[in-house]
PDB file of C-alpha atoms in Angstrom:
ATOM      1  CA  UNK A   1      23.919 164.593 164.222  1.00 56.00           C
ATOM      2  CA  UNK A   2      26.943 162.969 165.773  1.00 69.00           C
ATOM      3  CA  UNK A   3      29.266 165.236 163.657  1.00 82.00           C
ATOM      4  CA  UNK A   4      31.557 167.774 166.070  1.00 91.00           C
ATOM      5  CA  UNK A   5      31.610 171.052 165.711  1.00 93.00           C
ATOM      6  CA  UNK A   6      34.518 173.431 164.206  1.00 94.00           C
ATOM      7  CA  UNK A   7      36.544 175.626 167.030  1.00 94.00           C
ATOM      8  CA  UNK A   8      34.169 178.724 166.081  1.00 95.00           C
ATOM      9  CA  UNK A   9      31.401 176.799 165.614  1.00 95.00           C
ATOM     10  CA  UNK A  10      31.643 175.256 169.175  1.00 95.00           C
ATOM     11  CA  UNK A  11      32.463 178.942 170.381  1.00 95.00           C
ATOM     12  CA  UNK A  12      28.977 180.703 168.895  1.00 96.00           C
ATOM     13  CA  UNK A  13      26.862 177.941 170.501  1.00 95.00           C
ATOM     14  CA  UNK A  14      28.814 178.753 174.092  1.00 95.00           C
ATOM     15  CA  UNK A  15      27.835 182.262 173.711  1.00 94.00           C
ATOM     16  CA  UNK A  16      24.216 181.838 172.374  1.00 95.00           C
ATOM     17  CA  UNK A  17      23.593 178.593 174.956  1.00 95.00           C
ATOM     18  CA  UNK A  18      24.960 180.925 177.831  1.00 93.00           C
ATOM     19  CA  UNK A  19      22.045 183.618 176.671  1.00 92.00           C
ATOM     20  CA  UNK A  20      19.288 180.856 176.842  1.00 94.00           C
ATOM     21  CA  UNK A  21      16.956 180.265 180.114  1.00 94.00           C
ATOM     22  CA  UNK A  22      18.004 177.400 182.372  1.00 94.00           C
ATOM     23  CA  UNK A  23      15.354 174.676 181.919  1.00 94.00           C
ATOM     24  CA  UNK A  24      14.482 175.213 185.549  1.00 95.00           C
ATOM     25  CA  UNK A  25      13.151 178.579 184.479  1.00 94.00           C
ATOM     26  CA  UNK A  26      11.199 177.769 181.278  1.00 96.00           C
ATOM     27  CA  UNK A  27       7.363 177.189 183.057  1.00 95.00           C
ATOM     28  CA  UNK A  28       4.537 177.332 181.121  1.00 95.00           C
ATOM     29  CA  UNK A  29       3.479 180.484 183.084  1.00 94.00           C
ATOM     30  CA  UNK A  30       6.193 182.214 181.285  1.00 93.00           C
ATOM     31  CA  UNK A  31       6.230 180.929 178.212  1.00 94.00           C
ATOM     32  CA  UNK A  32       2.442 179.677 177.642  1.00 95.00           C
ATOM     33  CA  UNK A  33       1.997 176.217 175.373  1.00 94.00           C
ATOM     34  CA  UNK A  34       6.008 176.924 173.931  1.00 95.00           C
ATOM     35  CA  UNK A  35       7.318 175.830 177.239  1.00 95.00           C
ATOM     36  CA  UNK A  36       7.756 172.097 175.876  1.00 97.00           C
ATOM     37  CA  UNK A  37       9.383 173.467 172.552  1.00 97.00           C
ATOM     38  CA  UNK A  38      11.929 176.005 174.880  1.00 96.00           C
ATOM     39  CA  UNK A  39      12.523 172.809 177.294  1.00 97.00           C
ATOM     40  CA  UNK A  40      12.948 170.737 173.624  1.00 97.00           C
ATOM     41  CA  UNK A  41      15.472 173.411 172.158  1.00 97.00           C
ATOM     42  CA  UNK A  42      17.537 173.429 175.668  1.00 97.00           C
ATOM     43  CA  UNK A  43      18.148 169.852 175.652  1.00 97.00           C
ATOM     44  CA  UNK A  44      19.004 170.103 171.787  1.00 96.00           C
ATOM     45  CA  UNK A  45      22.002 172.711 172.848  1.00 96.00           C
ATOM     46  CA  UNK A  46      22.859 170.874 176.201  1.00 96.00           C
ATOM     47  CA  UNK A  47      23.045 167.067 173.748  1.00 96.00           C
ATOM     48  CA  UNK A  48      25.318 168.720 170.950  1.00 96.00           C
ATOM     49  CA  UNK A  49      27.584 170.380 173.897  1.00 96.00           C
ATOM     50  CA  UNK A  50      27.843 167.143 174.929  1.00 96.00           C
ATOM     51  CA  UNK A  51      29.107 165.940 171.680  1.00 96.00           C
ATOM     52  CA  UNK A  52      31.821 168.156 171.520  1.00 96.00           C
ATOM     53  CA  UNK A  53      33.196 167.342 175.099  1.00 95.00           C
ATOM     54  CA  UNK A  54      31.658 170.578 176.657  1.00 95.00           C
ATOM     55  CA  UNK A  55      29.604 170.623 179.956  1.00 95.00           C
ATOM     56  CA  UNK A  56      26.934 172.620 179.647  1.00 94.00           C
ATOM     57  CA  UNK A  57      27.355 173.619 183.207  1.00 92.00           C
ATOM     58  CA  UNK A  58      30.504 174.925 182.682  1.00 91.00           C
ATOM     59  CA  UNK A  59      29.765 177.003 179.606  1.00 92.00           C
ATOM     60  CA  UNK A  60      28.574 179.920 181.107  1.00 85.00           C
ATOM     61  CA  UNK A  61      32.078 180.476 183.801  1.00 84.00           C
ATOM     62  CA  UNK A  62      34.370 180.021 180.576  1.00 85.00           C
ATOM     63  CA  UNK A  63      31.975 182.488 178.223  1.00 84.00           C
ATOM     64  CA  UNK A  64      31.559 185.219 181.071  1.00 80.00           C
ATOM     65  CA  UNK A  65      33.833 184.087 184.287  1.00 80.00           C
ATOM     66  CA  UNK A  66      32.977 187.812 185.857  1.00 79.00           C
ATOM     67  CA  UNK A  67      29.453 187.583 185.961  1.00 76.00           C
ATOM     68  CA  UNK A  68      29.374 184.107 187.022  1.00 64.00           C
ATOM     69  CA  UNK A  69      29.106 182.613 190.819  1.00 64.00           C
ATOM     70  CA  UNK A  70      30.946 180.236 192.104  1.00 63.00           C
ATOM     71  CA  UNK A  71      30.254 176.432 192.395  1.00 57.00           C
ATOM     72  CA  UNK A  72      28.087 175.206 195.445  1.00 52.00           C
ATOM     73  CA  UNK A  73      30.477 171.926 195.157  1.00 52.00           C
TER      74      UNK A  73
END
């Protein structure tokens, strides 16, 4: 799926990726044998970001700026 996404398309997946765990937090301690499927689902969300010219790592200081810290860099 190469296909980019439609301006409210691209907007709902901002909001719902900025609601999932970071992959450094998905451990199978707290998510039992799903942990590869979470990890798998992540990287799905983080590729097709990607696609439409949106860093993942940016997503969640453009959904929520307030409630976001600052960059270390």
């Amino acid at each position: 799926m190469t296909d980019k996404l439609n301006t409210d398309a691209l907007m709902a997946l901002k909001i719902a990726f900025s609601y999932m765990p970071k992959a450094i937090e998905v451990t199978k301690y707290e998510y039992g044998d799903r942990y590869q499927t979470v990890l798998n689902h992540i990287q799905t969300v983080r590729e097709m970001l990607l696609i439409n010219d949106v860093d993942p790592d940016e997503v969640s200081g453009e959904i929520d700026p307030d409630n976001t810290p600052n960059s270390s860099y």
